mmCIF file of C-alpha atoms in Angstrom:
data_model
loop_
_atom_site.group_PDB
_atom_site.id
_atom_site.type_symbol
_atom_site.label_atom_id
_atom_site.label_comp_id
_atom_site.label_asym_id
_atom_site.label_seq_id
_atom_site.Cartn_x
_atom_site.Cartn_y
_atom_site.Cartn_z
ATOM 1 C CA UNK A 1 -1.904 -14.047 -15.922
ATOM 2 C CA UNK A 2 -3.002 -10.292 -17.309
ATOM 3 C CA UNK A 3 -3.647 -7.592 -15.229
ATOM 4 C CA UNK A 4 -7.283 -7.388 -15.442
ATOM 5 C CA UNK A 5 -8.648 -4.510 -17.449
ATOM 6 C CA UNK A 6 -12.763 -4.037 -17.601
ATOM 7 C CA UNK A 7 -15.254 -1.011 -18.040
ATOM 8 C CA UNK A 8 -14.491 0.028 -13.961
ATOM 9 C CA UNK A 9 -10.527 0.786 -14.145
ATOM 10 C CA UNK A 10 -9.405 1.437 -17.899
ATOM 11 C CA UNK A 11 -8.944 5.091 -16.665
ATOM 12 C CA UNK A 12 -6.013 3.549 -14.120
ATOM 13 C CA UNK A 13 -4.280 1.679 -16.552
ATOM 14 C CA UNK A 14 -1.298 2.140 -17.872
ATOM 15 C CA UNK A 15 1.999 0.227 -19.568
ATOM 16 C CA UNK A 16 4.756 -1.138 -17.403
ATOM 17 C CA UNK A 17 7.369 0.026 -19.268
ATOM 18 C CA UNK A 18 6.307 3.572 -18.129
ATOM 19 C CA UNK A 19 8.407 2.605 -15.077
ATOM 20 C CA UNK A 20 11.584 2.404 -17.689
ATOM 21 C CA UNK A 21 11.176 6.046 -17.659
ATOM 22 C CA UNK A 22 13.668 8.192 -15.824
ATOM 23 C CA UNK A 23 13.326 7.688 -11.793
ATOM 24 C CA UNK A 24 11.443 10.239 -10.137
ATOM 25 C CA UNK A 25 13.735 10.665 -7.546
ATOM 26 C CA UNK A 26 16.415 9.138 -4.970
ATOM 27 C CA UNK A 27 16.389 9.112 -1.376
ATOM 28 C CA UNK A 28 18.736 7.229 0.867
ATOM 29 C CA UNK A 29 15.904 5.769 3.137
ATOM 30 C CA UNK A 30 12.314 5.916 1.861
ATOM 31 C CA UNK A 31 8.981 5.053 3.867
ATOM 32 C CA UNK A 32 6.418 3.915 1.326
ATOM 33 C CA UNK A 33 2.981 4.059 3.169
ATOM 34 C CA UNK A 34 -0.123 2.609 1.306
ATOM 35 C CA UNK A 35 -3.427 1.557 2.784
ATOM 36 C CA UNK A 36 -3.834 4.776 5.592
ATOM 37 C CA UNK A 37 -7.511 3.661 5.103
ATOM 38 C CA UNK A 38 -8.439 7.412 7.189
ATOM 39 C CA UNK A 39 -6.323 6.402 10.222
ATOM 40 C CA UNK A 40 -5.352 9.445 11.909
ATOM 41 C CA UNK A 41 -3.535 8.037 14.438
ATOM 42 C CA UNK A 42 -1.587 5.686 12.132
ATOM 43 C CA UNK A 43 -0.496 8.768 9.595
ATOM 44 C CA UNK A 44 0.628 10.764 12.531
ATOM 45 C CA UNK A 45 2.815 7.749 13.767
ATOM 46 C CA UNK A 46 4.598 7.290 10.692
ATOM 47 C CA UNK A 47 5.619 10.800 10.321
ATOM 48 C CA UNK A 48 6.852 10.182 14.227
ATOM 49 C CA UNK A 49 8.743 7.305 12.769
ATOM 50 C CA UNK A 50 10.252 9.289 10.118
ATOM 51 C CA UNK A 51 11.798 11.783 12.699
ATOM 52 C CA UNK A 52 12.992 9.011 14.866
ATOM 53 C CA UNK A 53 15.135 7.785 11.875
ATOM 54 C CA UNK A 54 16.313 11.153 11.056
ATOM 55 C CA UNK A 55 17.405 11.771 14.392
ATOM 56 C CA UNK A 56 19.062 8.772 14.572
ATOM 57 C CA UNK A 57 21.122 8.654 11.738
ATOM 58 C CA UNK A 58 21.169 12.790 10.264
ATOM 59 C CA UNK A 59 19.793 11.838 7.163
ATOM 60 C CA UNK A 60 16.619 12.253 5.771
ATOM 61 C CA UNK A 61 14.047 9.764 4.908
ATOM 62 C CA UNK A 62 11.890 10.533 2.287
ATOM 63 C CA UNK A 63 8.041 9.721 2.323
ATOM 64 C CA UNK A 64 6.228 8.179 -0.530
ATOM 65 C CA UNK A 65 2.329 7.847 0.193
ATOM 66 C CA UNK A 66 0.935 5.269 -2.583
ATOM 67 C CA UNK A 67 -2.552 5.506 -2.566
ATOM 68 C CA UNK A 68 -5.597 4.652 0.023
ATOM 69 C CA UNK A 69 -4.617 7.237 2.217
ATOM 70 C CA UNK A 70 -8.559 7.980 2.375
ATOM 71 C CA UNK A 71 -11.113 6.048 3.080
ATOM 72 C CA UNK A 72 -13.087 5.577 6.453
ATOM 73 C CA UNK A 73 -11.888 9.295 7.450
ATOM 74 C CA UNK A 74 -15.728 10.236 6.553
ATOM 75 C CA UNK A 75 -15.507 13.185 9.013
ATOM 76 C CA UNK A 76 -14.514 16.957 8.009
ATOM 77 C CA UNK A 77 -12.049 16.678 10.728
ATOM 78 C CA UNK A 78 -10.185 13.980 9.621
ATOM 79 C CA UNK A 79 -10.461 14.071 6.084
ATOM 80 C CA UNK A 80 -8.481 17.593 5.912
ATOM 81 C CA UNK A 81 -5.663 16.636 8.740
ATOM 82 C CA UNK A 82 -5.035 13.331 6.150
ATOM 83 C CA UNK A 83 -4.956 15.106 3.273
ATOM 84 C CA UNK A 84 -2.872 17.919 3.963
ATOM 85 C CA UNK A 85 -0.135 15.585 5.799
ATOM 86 C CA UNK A 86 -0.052 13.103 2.679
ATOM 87 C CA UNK A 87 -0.294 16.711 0.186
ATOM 88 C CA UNK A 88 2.691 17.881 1.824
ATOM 89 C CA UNK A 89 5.092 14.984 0.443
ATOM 90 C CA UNK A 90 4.974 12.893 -2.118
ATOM 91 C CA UNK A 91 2.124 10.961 -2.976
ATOM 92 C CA UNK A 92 0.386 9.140 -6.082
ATOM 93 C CA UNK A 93 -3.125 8.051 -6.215
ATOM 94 C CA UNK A 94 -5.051 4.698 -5.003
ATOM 95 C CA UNK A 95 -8.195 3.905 -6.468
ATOM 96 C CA UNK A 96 -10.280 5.709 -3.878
ATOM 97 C CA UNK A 97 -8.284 9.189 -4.205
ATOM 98 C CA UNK A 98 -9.022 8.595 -8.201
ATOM 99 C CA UNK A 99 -12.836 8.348 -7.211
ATOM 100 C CA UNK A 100 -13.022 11.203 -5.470
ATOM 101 C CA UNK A 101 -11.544 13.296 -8.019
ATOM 102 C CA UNK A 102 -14.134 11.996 -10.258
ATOM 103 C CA UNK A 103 -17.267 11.637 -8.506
ATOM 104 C CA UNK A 104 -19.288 10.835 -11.787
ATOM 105 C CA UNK A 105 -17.335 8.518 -13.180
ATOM 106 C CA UNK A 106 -20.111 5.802 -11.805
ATOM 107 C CA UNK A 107 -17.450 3.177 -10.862
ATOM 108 C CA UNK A 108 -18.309 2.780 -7.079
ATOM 109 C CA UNK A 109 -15.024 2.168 -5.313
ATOM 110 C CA UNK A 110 -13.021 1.122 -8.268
ATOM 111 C CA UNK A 111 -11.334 -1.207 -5.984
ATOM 112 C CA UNK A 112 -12.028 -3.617 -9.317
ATOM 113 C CA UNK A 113 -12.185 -6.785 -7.147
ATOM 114 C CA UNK A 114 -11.350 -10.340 -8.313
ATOM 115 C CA UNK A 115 -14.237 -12.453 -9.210
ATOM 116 C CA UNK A 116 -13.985 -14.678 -5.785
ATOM 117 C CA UNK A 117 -14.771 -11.714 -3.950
ATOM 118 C CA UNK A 118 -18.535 -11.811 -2.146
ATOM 119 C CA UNK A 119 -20.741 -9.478 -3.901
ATOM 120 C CA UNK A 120 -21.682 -8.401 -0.289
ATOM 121 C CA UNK A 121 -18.371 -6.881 0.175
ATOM 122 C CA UNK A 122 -18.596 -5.283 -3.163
ATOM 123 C CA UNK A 123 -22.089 -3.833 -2.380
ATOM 124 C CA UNK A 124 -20.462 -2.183 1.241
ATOM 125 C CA UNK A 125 -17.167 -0.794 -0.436
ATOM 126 C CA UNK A 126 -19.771 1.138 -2.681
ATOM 127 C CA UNK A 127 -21.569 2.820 0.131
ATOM 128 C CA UNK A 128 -18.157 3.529 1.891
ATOM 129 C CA UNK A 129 -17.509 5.223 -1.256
ATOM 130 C CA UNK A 130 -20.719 7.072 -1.460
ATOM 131 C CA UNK A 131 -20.240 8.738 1.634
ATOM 132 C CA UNK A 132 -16.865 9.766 1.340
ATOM 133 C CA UNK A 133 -17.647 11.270 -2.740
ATOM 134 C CA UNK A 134 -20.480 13.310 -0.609
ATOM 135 C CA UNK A 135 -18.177 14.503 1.839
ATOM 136 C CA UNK A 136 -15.091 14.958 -0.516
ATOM 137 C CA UNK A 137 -17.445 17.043 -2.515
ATOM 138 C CA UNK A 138 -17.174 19.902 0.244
ATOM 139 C CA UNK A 139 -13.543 20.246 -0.153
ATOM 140 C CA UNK A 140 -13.283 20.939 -3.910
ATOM 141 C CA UNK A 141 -9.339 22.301 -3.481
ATOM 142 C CA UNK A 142 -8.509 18.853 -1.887
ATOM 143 C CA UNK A 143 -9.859 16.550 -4.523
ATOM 144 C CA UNK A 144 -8.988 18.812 -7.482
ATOM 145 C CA UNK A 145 -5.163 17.822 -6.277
ATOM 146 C CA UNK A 146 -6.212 14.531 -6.329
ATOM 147 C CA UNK A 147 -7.165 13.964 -9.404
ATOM 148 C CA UNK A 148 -3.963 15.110 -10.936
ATOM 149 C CA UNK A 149 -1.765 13.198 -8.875
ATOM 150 C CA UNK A 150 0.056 10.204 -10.605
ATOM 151 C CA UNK A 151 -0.572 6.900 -10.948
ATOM 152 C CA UNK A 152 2.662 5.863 -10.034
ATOM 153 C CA UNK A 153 6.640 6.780 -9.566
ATOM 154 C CA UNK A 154 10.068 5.316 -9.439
ATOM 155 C CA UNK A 155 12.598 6.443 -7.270
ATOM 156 C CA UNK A 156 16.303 4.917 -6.875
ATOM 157 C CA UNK A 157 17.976 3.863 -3.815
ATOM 158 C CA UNK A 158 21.611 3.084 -3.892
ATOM 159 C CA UNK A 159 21.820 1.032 -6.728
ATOM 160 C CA UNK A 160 18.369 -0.162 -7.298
ATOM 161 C CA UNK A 161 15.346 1.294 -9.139
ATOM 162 C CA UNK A 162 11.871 0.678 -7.689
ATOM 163 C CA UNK A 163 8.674 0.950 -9.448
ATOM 164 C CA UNK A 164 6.253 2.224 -6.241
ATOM 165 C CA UNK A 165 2.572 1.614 -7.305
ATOM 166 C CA UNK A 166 -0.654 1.007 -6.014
ATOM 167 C CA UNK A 167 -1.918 -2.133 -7.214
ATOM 168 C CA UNK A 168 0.122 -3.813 -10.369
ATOM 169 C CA UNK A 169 2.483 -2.886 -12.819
ATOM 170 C CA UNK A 170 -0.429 -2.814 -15.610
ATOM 171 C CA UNK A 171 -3.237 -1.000 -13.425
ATOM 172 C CA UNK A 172 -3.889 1.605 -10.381
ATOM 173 C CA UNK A 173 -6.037 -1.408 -9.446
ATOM 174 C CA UNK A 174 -4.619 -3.979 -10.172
ATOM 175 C CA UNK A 175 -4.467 -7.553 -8.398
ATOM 176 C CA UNK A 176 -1.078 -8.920 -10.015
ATOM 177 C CA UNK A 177 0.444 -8.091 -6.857
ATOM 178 C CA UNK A 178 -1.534 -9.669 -4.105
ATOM 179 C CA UNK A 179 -0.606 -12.341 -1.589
ATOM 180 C CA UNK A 180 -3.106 -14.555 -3.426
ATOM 181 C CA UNK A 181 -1.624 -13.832 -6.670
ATOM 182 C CA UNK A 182 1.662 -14.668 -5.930
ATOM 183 C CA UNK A 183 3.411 -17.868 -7.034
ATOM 184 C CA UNK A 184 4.377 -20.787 -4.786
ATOM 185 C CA UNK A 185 7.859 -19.621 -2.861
ATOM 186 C CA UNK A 186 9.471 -23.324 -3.578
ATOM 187 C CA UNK A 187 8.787 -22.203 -7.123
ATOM 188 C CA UNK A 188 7.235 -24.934 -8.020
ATOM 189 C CA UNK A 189 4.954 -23.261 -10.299
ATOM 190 C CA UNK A 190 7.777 -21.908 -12.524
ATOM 191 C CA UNK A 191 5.926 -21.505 -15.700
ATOM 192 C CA UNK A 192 2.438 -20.265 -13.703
ATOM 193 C CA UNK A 193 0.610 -17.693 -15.739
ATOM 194 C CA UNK A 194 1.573 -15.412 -12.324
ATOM 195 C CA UNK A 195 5.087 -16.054 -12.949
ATOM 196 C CA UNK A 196 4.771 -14.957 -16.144
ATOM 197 C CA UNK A 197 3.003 -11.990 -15.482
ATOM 198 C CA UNK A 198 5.436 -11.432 -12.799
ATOM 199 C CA UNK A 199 8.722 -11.838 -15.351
ATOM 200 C CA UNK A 200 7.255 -9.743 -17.862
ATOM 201 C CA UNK A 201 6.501 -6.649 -15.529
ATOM 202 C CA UNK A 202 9.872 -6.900 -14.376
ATOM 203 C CA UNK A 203 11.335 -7.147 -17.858
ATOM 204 C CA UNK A 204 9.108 -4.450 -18.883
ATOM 205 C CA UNK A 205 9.888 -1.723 -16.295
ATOM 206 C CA UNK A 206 13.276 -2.246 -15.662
ATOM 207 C CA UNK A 207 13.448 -2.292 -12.046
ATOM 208 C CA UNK A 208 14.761 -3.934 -9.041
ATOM 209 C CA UNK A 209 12.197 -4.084 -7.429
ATOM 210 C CA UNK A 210 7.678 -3.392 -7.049
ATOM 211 C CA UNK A 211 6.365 -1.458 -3.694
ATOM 212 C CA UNK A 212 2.856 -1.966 -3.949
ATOM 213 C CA UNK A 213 -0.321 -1.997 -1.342
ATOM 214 C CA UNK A 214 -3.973 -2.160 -2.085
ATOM 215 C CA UNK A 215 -4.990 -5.704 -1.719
ATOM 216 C CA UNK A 216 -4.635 -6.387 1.828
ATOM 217 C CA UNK A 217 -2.441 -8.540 2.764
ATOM 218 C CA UNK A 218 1.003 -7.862 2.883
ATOM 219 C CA UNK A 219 4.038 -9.803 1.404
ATOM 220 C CA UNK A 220 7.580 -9.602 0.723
ATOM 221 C CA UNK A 221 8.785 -12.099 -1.889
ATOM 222 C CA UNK A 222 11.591 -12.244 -3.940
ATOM 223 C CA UNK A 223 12.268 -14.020 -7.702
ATOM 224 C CA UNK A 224 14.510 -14.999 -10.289
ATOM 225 C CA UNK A 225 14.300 -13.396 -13.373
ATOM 226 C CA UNK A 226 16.903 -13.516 -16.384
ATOM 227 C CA UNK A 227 18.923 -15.065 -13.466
ATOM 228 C CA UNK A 228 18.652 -11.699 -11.371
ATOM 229 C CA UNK A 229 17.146 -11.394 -7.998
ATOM 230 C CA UNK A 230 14.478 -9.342 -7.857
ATOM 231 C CA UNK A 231 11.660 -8.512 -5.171
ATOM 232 C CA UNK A 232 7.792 -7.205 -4.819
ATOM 233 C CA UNK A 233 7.173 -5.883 -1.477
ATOM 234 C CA UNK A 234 3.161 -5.248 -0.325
ATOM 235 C CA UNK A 235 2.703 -3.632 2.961
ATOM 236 C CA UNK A 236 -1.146 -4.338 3.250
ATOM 237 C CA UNK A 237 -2.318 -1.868 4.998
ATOM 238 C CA UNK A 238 -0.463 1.425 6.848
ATOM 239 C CA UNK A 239 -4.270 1.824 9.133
ATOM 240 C CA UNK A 240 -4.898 -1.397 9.828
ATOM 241 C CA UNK A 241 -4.091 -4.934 11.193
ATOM 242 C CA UNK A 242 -2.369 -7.394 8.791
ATOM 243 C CA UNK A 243 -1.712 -9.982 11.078
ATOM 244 C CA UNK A 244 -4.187 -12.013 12.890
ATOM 245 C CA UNK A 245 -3.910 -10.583 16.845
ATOM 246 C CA UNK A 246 -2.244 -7.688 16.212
ATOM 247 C CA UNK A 247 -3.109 -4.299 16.312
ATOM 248 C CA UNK A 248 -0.321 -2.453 14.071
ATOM 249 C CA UNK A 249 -0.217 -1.466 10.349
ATOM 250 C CA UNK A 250 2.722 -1.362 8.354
ATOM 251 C CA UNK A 251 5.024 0.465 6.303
ATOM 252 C CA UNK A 252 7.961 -0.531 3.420
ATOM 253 C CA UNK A 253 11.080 0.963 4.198
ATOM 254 C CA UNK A 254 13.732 1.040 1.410
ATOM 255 C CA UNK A 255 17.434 1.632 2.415
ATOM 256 C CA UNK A 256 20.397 2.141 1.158
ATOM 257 C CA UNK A 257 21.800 1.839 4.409
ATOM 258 C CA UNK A 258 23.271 -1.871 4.962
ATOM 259 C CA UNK A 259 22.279 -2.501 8.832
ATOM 260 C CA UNK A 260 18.165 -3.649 9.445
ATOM 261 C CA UNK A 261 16.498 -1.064 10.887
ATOM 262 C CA UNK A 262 15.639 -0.440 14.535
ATOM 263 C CA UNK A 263 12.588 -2.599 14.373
ATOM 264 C CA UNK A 264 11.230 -4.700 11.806
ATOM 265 C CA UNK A 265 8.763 -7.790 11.397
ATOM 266 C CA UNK A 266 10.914 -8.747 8.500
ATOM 267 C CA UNK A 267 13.119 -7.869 5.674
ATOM 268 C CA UNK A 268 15.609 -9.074 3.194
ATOM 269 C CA UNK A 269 18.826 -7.463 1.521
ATOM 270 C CA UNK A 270 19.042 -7.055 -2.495
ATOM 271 C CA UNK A 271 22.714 -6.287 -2.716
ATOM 272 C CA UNK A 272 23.294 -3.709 -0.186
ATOM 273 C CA UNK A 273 19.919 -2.202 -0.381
ATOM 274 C CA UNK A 274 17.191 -3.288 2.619
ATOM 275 C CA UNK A 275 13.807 -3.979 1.909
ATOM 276 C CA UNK A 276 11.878 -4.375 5.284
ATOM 277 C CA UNK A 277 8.421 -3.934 6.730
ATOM 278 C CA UNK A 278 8.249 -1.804 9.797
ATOM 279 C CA UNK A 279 5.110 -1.843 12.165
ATOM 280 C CA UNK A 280 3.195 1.120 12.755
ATOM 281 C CA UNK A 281 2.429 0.849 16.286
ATOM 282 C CA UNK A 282 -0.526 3.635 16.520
ATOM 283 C CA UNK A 283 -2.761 4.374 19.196
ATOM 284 C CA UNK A 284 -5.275 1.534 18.790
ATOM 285 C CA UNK A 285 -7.949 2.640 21.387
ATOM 286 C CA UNK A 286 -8.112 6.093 19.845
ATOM 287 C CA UNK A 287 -8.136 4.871 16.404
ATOM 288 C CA UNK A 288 -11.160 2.475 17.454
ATOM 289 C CA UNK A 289 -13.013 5.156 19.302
ATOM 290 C CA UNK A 290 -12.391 7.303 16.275
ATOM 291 C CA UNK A 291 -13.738 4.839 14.005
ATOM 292 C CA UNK A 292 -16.898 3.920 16.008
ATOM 293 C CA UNK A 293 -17.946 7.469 15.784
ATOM 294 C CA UNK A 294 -17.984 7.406 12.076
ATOM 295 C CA UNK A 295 -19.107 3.880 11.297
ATOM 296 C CA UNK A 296 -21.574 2.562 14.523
ATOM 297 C CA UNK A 297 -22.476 -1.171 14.486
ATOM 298 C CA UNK A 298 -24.730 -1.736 11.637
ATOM 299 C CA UNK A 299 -22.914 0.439 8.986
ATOM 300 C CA UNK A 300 -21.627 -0.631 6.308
ATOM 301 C CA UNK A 301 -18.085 -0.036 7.016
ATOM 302 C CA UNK A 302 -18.489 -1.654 10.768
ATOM 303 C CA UNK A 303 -19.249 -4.580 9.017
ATOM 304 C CA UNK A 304 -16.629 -5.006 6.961
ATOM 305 C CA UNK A 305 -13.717 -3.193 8.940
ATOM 306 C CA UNK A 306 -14.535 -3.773 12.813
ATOM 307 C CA UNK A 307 -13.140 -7.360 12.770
ATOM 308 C CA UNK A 308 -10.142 -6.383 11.343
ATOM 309 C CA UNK A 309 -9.408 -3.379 13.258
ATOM 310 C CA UNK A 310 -10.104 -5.092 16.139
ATOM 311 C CA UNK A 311 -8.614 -8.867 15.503
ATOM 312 C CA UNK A 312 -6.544 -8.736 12.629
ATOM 313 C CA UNK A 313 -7.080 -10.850 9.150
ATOM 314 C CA UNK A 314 -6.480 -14.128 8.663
ATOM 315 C CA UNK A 315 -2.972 -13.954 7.970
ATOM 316 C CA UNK A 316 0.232 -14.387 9.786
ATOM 317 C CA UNK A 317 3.910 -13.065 9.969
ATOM 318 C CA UNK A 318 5.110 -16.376 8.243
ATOM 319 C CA UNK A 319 2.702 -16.552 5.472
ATOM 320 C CA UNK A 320 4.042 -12.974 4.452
ATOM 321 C CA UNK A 321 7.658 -13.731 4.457
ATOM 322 C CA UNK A 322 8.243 -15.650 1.101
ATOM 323 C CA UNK A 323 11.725 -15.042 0.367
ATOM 324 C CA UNK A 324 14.555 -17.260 0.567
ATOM 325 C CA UNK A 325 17.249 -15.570 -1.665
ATOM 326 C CA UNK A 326 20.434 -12.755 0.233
ATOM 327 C CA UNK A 327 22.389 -11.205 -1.832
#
């Protein structure tokens, strides 16, 4: 399986042995938060989250925002509050920050969809974007920052190196990394073309370990390759549902720190170092209300979001934990 490449997202591709490169940083405890998706309340819950942990344990945790961190935030208001949060720490780009710093690059929402996705959905992601590129375009300072912001970063913790991306380790939007993607757990699709795609990114980069977001649903999954344990974590979406019924997004913490966290939905250990998804219990009602004044019944985005924000996809706790290995 390749990364796939067309005329929408050659400008967010890139080599995965980039990620070889020196790490970008260390932290003890990172929060990597993808998928914000313009939820106010959700961005201003994880940074509550971030001084819980602090308090708790007098060390800081270090936030890592990978990409999607706008999106439905089509008002002034909330596009500026997002934006300067996320500016403040360390961020790289998703495919709709790299469309609003280049309005005329003509390729919608560069979300670059799989084939089996409706064309309806296509068409709406499009005039999401539209709106947003019209609104970005009054805040010139905020998407010139955007545009130079990186496609993606590395950053150790303890003794592991993760690459943190958006979508793949071949492409900003990339679908190498999506629940769909992902080979049987029971591995009994050793020699798939996705574990091959999977084996070579990790052999490639040199890492531990992916963080990734942008397709949805999330996922933590480990593998075997060149008889090491390795893992790809996908936290789905920080602003919205990911589990059917539920009304939390989530987060991928990274820890050096041996104990699980405080609360989790799940997580493994890769020698010493955690890798768990934390919910990001924000304020729902506010977030709905919020949203309903932006996108009314019969837009675009109420079509395609209000189920989800509401109900929760089509996916459950157990069909995202697809690990089996400790170590």
């Amino acid at each position: 399986m390749e990364s796939p490449v067309t005329a929408e997202n050659l400008s967010c591709s890139y080599s995965s042995t980039a990620f070889s490169n020196p790490p970008s940083f260390s932290a003890e405890t990172a929060y990597i938060v993808g998928g914000i998706y313009g939820n106010v309340e959700a961005l201003r819950r994880v940074l509550q989250m971030k001084d819980q942990e602090e308090q708790r344990h007098g060390t800081a945790v270090k936030l890592i925002f990978n990409g999607d961190y706008n999106w439905l935030n089509c008002d002034a208001e909330s596009f500026i509050e997002i934006n300067q949060i996320v500016l403040r720490h360390f961020a790289t780009r998703g495919n709709v920050e790299t469309e609003l710093g280049d309005s005329s690059s003509g390729n919608g929402c560069g979300c670059n969809y799989p084939s089996n996705i409706d064309s309806s959905l296509i068409e709406q992601s499009n005039a999401i974007m539209k709106r947003m590129q019209i609104l970005a375009s009054q805040f010139q300072d905020i998407t010139d920052r955007l545009a130079t912001l990186p496609m993606f970063c590395s950053v150790t913790v303890g003794n592991k190196k993760i690459g943190v991306l958006h979508g793949d380790a071949d492409s900003l939007a990339g679908w190498g990394f999506s629940y769909e993607a992902m080979p049987s757990p029971s591995r009994d699709e050793r020699f798939s073309d996705a574990e091959k795609f999977i084996a070579t990114s990790f052999r490639n980069a040199d890492v531990s370990a992916f963080a990734s977001t942008h397709t949805g649903l999330p996922f933590l999954q480990d593998f075997m390759v060149d008889d090491t344990r390795r893992v790809i974590i996908n936290n789905g979406a920080a602003g919205l549902p990911n589990f059917r019924g539920t009304t939390f997004g989530l987060l991928s913490r990274v820890s050096s720190r041996p104990e699980p966290p405080h609360e989790i939905i799940y997580g493994t250990t890769l020698e010493g170092v955690r890798f768990d998804a934390l919910p990001i219990r924000y304020e729902s009602g506010v977030w709905i209300k919020r949203f309903l004044r932006n996108w009314p019944p019969g837009s675009v985005a109420h079509e395609s979001y209000f189920d989800r924000i509401t109900q929760g996809p089509d996916h459950s706790i157990e069909n995202a934990m697809r690990f089996g290995r400790e170590s």
